[in-house]
XYZ file of C-alpha atoms in Angstrom:
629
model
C 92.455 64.481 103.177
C 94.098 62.137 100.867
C 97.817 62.690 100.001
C 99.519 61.213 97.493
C 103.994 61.794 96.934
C 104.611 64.417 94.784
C 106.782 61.948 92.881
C 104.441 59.036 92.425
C 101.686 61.473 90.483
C 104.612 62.251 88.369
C 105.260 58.716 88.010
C 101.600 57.595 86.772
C 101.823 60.422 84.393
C 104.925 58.807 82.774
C 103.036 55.434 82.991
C 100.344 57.094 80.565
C 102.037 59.369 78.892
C 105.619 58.318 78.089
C 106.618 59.668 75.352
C 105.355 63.169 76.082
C 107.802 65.715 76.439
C 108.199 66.316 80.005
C 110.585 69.677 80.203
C 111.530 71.789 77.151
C 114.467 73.576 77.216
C 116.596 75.420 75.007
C 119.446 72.894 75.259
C 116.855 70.210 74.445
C 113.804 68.291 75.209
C 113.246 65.534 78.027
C 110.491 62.966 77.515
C 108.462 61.653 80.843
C 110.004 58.037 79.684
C 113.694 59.376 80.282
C 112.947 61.627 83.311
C 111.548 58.062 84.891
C 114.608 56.449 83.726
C 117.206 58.601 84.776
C 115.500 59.414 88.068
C 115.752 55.960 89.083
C 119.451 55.742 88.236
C 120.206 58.657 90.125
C 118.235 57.099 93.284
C 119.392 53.809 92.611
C 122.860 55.633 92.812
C 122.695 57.498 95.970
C 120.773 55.400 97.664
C 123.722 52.804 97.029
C 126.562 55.219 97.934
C 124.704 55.686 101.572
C 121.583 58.262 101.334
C 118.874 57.462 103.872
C 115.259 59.237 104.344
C 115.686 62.906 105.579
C 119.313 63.429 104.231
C 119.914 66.645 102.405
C 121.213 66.657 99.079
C 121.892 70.047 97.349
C 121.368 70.129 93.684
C 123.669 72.640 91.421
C 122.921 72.324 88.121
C 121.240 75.380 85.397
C 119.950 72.632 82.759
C 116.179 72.698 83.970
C 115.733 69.140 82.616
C 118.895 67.526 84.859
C 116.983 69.589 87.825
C 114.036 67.746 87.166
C 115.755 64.447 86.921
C 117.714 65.565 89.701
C 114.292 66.523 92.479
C 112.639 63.420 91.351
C 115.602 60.714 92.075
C 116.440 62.339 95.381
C 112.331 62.433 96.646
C 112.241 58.961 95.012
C 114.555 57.785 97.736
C 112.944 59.899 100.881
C 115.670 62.149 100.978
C 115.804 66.530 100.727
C 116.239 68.176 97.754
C 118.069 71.308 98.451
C 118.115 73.899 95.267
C 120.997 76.015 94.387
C 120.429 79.215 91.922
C 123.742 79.122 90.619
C 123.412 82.673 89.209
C 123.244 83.827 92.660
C 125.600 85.721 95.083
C 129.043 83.390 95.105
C 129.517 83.959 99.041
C 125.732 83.842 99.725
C 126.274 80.271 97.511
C 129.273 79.070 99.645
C 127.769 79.619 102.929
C 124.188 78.315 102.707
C 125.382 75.423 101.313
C 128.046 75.111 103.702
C 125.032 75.264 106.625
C 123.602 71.929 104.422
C 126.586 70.001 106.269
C 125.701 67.414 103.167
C 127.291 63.989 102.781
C 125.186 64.104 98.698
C 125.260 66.802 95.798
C 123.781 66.508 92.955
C 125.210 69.166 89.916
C 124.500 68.314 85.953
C 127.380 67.580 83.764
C 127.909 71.642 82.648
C 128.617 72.520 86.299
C 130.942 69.812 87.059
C 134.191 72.341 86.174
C 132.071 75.350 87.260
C 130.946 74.368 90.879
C 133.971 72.370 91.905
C 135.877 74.825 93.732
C 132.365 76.216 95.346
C 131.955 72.490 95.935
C 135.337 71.944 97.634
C 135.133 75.244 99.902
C 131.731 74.271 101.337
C 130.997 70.664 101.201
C 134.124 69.032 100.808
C 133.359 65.527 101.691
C 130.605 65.291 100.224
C 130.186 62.986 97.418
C 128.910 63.891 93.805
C 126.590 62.197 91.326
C 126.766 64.113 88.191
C 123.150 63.887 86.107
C 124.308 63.015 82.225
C 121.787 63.267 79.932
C 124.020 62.103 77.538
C 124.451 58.984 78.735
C 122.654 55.525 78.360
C 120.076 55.413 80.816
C 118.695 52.257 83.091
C 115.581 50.514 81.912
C 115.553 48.866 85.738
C 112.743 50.600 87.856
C 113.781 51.455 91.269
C 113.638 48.836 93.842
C 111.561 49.118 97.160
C 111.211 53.123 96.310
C 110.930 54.973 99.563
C 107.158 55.587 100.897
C 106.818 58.472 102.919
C 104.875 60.104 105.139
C 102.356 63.244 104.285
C 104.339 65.529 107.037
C 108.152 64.187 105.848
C 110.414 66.577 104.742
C 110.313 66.850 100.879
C 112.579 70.125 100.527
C 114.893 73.318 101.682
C 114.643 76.381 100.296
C 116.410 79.812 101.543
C 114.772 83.044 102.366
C 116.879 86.147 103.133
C 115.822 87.030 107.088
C 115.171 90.625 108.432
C 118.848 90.411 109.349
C 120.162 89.460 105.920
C 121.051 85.799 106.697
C 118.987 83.693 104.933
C 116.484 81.265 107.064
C 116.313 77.318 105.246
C 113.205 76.338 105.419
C 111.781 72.839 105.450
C 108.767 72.133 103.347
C 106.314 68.703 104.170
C 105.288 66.684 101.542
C 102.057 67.347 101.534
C 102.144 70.966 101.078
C 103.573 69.701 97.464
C 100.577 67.560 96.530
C 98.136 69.963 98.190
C 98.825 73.089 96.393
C 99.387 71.328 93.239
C 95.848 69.370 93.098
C 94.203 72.739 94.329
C 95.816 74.569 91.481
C 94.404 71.751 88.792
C 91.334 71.613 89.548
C 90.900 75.465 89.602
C 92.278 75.876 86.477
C 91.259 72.830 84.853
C 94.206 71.838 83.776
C 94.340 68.840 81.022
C 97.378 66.589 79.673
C 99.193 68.425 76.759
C 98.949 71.965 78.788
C 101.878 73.612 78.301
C 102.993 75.650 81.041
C 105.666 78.072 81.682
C 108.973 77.424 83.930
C 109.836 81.005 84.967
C 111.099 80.861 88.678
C 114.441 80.362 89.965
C 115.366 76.903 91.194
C 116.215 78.701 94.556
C 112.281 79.807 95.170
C 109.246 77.569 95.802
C 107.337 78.880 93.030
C 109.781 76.548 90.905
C 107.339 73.995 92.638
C 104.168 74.932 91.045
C 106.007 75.489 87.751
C 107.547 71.956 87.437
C 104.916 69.815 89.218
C 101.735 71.135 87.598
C 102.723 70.387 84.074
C 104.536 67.065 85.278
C 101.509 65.478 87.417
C 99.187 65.800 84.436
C 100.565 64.836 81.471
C 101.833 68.258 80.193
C 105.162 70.104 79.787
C 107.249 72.535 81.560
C 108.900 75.102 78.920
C 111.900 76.877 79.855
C 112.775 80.305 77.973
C 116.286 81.396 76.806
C 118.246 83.321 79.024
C 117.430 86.871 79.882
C 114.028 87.085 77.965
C 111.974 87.543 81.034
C 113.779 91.483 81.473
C 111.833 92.103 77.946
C 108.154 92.527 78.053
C 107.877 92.415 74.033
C 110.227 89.555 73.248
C 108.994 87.434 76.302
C 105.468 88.052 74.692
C 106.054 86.938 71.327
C 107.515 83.942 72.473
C 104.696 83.017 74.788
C 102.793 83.276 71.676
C 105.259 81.293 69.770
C 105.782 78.650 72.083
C 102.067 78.291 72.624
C 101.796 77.996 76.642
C 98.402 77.965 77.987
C 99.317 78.824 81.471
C 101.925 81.142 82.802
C 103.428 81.475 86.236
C 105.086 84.896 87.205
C 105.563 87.416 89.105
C 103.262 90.818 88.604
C 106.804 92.752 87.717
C 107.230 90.318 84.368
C 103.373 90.237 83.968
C 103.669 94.395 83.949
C 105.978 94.043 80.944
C 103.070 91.787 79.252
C 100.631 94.405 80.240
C 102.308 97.411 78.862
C 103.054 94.995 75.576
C 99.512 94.264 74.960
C 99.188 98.251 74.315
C 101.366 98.081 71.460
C 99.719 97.873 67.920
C 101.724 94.515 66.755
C 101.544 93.055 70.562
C 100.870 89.151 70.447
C 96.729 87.964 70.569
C 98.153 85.083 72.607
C 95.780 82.581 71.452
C 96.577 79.597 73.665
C 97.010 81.151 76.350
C 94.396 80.209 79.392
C 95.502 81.539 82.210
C 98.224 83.965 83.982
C 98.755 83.134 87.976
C 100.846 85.623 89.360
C 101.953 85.955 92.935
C 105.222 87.056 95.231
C 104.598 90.973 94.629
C 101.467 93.111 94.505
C 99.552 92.877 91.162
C 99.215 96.787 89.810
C 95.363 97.504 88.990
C 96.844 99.440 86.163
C 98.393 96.692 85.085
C 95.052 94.341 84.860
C 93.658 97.714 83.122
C 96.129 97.178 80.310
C 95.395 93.621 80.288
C 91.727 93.547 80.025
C 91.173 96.302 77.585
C 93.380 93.975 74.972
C 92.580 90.605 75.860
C 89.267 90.806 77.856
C 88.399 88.210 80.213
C 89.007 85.223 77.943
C 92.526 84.669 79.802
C 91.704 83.797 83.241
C 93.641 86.259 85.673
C 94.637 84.994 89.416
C 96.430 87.046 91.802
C 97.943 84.771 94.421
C 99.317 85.401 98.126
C 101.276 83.274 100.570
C 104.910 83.598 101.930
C 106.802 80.228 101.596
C 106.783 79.056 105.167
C 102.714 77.996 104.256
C 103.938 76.313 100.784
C 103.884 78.562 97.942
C 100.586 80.145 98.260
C 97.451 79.994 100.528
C 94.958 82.710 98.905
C 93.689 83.437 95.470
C 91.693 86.134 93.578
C 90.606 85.628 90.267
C 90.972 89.279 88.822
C 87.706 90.554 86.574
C 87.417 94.204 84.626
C 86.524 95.657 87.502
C 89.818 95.369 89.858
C 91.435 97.388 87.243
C 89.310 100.800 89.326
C 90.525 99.794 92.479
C 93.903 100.869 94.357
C 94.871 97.502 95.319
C 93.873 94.339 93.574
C 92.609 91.845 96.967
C 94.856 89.319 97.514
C 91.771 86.950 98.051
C 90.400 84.186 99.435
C 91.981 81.456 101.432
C 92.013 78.634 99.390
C 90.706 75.313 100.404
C 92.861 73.869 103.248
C 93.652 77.573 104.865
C 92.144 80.224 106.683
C 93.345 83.885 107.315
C 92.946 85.891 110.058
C 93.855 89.697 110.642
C 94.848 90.812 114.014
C 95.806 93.875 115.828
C 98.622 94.238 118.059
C 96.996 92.843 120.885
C 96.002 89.120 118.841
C 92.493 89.894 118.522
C 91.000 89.983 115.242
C 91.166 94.035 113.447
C 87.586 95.149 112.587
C 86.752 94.815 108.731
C 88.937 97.344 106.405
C 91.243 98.304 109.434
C 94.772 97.500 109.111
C 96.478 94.710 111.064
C 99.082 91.144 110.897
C 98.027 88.527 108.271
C 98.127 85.033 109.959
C 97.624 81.688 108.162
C 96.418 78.402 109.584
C 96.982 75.365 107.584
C 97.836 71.654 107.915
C 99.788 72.295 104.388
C 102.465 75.036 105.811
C 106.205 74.000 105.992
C 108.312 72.584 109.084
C 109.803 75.671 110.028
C 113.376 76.755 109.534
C 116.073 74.010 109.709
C 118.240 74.147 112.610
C 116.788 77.189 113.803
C 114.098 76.725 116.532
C 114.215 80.235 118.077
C 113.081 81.430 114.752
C 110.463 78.667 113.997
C 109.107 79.522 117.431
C 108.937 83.192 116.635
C 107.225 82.554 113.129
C 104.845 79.177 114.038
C 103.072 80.515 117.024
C 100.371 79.417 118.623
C 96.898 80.452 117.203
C 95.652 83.663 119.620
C 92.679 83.236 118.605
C 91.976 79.539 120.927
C 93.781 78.298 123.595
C 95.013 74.882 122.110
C 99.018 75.529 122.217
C 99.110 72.683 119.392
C 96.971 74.451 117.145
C 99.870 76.065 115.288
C 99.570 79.509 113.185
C 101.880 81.417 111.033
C 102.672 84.977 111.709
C 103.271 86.456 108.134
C 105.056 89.802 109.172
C 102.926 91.479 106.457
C 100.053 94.086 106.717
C 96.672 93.405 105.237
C 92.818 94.496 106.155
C 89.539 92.283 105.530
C 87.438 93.839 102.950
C 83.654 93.468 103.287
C 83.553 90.695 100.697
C 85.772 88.770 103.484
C 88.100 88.660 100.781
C 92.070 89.740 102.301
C 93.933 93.347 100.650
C 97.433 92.833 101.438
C 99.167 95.862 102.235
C 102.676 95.770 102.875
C 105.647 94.015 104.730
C 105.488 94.715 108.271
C 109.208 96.085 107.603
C 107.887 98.414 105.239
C 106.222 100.365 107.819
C 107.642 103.330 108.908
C 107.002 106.824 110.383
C 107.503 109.994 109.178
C 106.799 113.088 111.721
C 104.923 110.686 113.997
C 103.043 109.756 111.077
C 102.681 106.383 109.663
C 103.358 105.528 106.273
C 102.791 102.314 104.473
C 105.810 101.932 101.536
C 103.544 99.387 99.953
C 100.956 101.469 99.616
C 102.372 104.352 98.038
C 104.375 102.171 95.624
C 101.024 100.906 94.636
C 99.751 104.381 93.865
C 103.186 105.266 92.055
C 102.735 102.434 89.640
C 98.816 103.117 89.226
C 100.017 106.264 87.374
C 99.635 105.355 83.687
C 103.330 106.851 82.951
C 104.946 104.170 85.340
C 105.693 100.868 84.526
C 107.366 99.978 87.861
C 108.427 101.737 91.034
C 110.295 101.417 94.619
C 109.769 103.762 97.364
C 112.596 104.218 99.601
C 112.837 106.291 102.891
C 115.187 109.567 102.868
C 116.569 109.911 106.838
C 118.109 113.369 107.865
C 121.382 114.037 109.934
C 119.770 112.601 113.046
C 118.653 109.272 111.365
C 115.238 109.865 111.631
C 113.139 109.065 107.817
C 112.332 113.101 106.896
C 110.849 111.978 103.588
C 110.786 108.906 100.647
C 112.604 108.674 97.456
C 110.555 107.190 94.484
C 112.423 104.676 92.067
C 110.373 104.896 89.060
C 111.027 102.602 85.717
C 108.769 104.952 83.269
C 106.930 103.521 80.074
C 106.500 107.284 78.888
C 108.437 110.575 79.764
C 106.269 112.347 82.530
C 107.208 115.095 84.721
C 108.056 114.725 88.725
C 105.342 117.601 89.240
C 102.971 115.812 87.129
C 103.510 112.259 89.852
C 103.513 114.715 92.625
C 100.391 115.988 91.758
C 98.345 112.738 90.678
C 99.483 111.181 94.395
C 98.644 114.484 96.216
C 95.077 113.907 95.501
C 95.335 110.026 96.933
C 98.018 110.194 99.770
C 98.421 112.449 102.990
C 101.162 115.137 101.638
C 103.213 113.330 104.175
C 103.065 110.371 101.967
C 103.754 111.703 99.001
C 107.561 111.150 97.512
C 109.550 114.457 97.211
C 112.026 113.045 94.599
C 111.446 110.904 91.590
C 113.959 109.288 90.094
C 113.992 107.487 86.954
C 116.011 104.713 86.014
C 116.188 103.321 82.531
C 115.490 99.373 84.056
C 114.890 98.569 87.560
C 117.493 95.814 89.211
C 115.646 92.190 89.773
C 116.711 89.810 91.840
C 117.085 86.530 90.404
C 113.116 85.425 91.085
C 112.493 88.527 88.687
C 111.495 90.808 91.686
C 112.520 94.802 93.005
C 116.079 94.107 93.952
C 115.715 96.673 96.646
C 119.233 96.589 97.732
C 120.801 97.038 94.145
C 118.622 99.930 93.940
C 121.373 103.170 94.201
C 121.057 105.647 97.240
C 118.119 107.454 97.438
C 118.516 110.970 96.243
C 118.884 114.041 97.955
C 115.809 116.629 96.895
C 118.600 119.380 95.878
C 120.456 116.772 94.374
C 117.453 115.776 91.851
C 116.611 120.374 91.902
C 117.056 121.726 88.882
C 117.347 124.839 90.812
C 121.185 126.331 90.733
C 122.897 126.540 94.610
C 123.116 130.041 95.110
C 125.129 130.332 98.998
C 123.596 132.821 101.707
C 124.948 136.583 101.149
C 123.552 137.639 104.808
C 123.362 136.938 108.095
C 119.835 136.337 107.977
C 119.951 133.988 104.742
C 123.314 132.260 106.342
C 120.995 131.443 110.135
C 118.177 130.750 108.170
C 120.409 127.922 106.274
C 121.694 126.356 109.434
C 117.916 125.976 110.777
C 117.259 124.546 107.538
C 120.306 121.826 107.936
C 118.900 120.805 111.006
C 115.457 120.073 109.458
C 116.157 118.573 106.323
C 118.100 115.588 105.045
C 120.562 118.022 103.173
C 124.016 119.259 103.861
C 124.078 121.910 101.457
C 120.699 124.079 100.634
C 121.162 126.620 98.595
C 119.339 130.080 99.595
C 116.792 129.672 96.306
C 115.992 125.829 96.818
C 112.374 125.242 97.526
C 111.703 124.195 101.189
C 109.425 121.186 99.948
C 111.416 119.598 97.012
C 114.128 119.625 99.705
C 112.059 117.498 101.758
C 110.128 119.451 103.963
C 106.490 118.612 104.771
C 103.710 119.946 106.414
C 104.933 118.708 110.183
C 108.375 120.241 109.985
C 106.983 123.965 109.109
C 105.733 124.420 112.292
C 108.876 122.896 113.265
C 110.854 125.448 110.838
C 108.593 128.955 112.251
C 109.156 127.803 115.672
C 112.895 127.956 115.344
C 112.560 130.626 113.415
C 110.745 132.636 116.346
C 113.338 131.430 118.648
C 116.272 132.676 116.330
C 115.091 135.626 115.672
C 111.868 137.047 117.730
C 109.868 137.768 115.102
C 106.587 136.007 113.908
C 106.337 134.465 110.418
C 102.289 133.793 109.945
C 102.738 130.493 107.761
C 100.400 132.230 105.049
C 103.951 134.397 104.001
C 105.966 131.494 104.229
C 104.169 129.220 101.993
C 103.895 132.455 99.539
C 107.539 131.895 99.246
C 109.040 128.427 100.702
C 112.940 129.443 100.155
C 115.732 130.815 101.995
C 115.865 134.165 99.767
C 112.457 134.816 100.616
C 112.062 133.786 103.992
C 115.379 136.400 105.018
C 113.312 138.771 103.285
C 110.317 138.381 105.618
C 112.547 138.158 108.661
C 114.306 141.352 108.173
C 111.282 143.326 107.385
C 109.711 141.863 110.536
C 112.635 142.912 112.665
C 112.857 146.442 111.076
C 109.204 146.805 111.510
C 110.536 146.254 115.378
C 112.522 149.277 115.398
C 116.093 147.377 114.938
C 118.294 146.859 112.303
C 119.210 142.988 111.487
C 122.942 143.812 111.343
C 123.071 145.636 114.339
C 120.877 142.909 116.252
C 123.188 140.561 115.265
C 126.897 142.522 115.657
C 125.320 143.036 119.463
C 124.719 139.246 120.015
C 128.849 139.045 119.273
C 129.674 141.124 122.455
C 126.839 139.322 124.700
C 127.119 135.777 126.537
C 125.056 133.238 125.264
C 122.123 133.791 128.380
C 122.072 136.879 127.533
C 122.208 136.227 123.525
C 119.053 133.933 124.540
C 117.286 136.452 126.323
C 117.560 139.329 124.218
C 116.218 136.863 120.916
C 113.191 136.238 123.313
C 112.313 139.487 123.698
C 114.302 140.823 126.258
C 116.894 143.457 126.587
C 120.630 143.460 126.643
């Protein structure tokens, strides 16, 4: 397949198109002429001051145009660009670029004050070349520029691991030119498009955003800070600005969606497409969509973790998705293939859910410096018995439909069991948000006193008031009642991470159920109600039930009642048919039902239980069963 550097498309464009503007910002416009330019200085630069082919060079800088600049002189010169989001955590800052061990850094001339004592704590020998837009650039093209090979490295990027410390990992240079040409000729894409620069610098989708626009003549437009948290204002100026394609992520494409429901919401009249990818795309949200703008904006759902290069399948979304629970995931583009396997490695029979793997020449290097994880995550394929032929294992859920098209499902991480049960957090976060009242949600597991996950806790961000008996109720008809959250709690905006994704660990702790209870604590007045609270305890993830609080919206289920009459028969002899109980699922009632059951046995509660104080505990045990004293 024919491969061209990332960096020389960008160059030809330049050639033809010079005086195009190349990235918009809101600190100013760069023109493909003076990206060429000052790319070569900066290469010219650090090639001078020592960098060779394959050295890392970290690049701090918030001005999207020096990052441009920036990417382009250090690839000119066969060397790594390594992207810093300097809006990111400042320790999680110091110590990944610290791991860089870099002799280069690149930062723009705003960051110069800001990043120097970052700068001196984690790369302190390194030397800096400061990109100054300000200053008089070099006509001189770059001499001898560096030709590399389709599987150099081209990049580092970071990706938190399951154990919190972020993984670099190393991207070819092909994967670049692959994705990028795939994504053209899907779309079409002409010089002039302008196309949207949403991602963080610190997240391979900043790829697709910058090199799509810069390999064909068009430009890259970068909003003003903050305006992606605002669904209306990020609208309006996608209308004002006139983009014809956006990149984003289905949680700013849900503020869109819910817009385009508004009276005065923007007809978008340039825009062409909308590619979103890194979270599930809500089929509610495609509902809103559709029924504004129809099907004249072409819709693409994309899928593909970053060690396979941005993203490896596609779905172009039509009216229809909008009935389905999940929107598929897709098709493996051209250059991929998917496969779905069970536990064992052998392929999971069509609609049954097993591990997404991905097979491509196009996927990244692994992680840098970290072979026991790149030989945990690049495995060879099960399915043949060629140990070369390489295979990613995704660590995310999926099934085949019967279209051979892939429904992803969930993080393999998100999987969890609840009374034995499994329970897919994906998939009942997709249900939450299909609820036309919910604009966005997180699903959370709830763990008792043992640590074992008793129920979930539903984050929800709503776009109208709606009762927690009213979500209940719509996910009790499409989830096992296992599944279904027994607290909802709202939150006026949900926390993002910097890539405009579920920050799942700003997210608060979940909530108790008698926390979120409107019901008053009321304490046990008996012996009965005060046992009966203790068994309770030991069920649920509460420390204090109160003897009125339901036994469901304090996370029970339908596993832990038999659970809850077992003990109860054990406490106190008697026999609670579960009809009575779920009549009346509290403490209060419960007692009730207990004491009449003993009475109806000849003894009185009180004195049953004054008589187990003068007994030892086998005989305590004995007389509960049954027996006598």
């Amino acid at each position: 397949m024919a491969f061209d550097p990332i960096h020389a498309l960008v160059g030809q464009a330049a050639e033809k198109f010079p005086e195009h503007v190349a990235v918009q910002t809101p600190q100013g416009d760069l023109t493909y002429a003076d990206l060429a330019a000052r790319s070569d200085l900066l290469a010219t630069r650090l090639r001078a001051a020592g960098a060779t082919p394959g050295a890392l060079v970290p690049v701090l800088t918030t001005d999207r145009r020096e990052f441009a600049v920036a990417v382009l002189g250090i690839l000119k010169i066969g060397a790594v660009f390594v992207p810093f989001d300097l809006a990111g955590p400042g320790l999680r800052l110091r110590d990944t670029l610290s791991g860089t061990a870099a002799e280069f850094v690149v930062t723009g001339t705003g960051e110069a004050g800001r990043v120097a004592e970052l700068l001196d704590s984690a790369v302190p020998q390194a030397g800096r070349f400061v990109v100054d837009l300000a200053a008089p650039a070099t006509a001189e093209p770059l001499a001898d520029p560096h030709v590399p090979d389709a599987d150099d490295p081209a990049y580092i990027f970071f990706t938190s691991g399951s154990t919190g410390t972020p993984k670099a990992i190393a991207g070819r240079m092909r994967g670049i030119d692959h994705y990028i040409r795939w994504e053209s000729e899907l779309l079409g894409v002409e010089p002039g498009w302008r196309v949207s620069q949403f991602a963080s610098v610190a997240f391979d989708a900043v790829l697709r955003d910058l090199f799509l626009p810069l390999t064909t003549g068009g430009t890259a437009v970068v909003p003003p800070p903050g305006l992606l948290l605002d669904g209306a204002e990020l609208g309006r100026w996608i209308d004002a600005q006139k983009l014809d394609l956006v990149h984003c992520v289905p949680s700013v494409f849900r503020g869109l969606a819910t817009t385009a429901e508004s009276a005065d919401s923007p007809g978008f009249a340039s825009l062409r497409a909308v590619l979103t990818a890194g979270e599930p795309l809500a089929a509610a949200d495609a509902g809103r969509w559709f029924a504004r703008h129809g099907e004249r904006v072409t819709l693409v759902n994309l899928y593909g973790p970053s060690e396979t290069t941005m993203t490896k399948t596609f779905h172009v979304v039509t009216p229809a998705d909008a009935e389905r629970e999940l929107i598929p995931a897709g098709q493996a583009m051209p250059g991929a293939r998917i496969a779905v396997l069970d536990g064992r490695g052998k392929p999971s029979p069509q609609g049954t859910v097993g591990e997404i793997y991905i097979r491509t020449p196009f996927m990244s290097l692994g992680y840098y410096l970290r072979p026991d994880a790149t030989l945990a995550a690049f495995v060879p394929n099960p399915l043949g018995d060629d140990p070369d032929d390489i295979v990613y294992r995704t660590g995310d859920f999926g099934r085949i439909l019967a279209d051979g098209s892939l429904e992803f499902i969930g993080r393999k991480d998100h999987q969890i069991k609840i009374g034995g049960v499994r329970v897919e957090l994906g998939e009942v976060e997709h249900l939450v948000r299909a609820h036309p009242a919910v604009r966005e949600a997180a699903v959370v597991p709830v763990k008792d006193a043992a640590g074992e996950v008793a129920n979930l806790c539903a984050f929800v961000e709503l776009a109208e008031a709606v009762e927690p008996e009213a979500l209940a109720a719509y996910l009790g008809g499409r989830l096992p009642d296992i599944a279904v959250p027994r607290v909802f709690v709202p939150l006026d905006r949900m926390p993002r991470t910097i890539s405009g994704k579920v920050d799942r660990r700003a997210l608060p702790a979940p909530i108790l159920p008698q926390q979120a209870s409107a019901t008053r604590y009321v304490a046990p007045r008996t012996p009965t109600e005060t046992a009966l609270i203790r068994i309770w305890t030991e069920l649920l993830p509460v420390e204090e039930p109160g003897i009125r609080h339901d036994f469901f919206e304090s996370g029970g289920h339908s596993l832990l009642v038999m659970r809850l009459l077992s003990l109860i028969g054990a406490e106190f002899g008697v026999e609670i048919p579960l009809q009575d109980f779920l009549a009346g699922p509290t403490v209060e009632a419960l007692a009730e039902r207990v004491e009449t059951a003993i009475l109806t046995g000849g003894d009185s509660l009180e004195d049953l239980l004054d008589s187990l104080d003068d007994l030892d505990d086998a005989e305590a045990e004995r007389l509960l069963q049954g027996g006598s004293a």
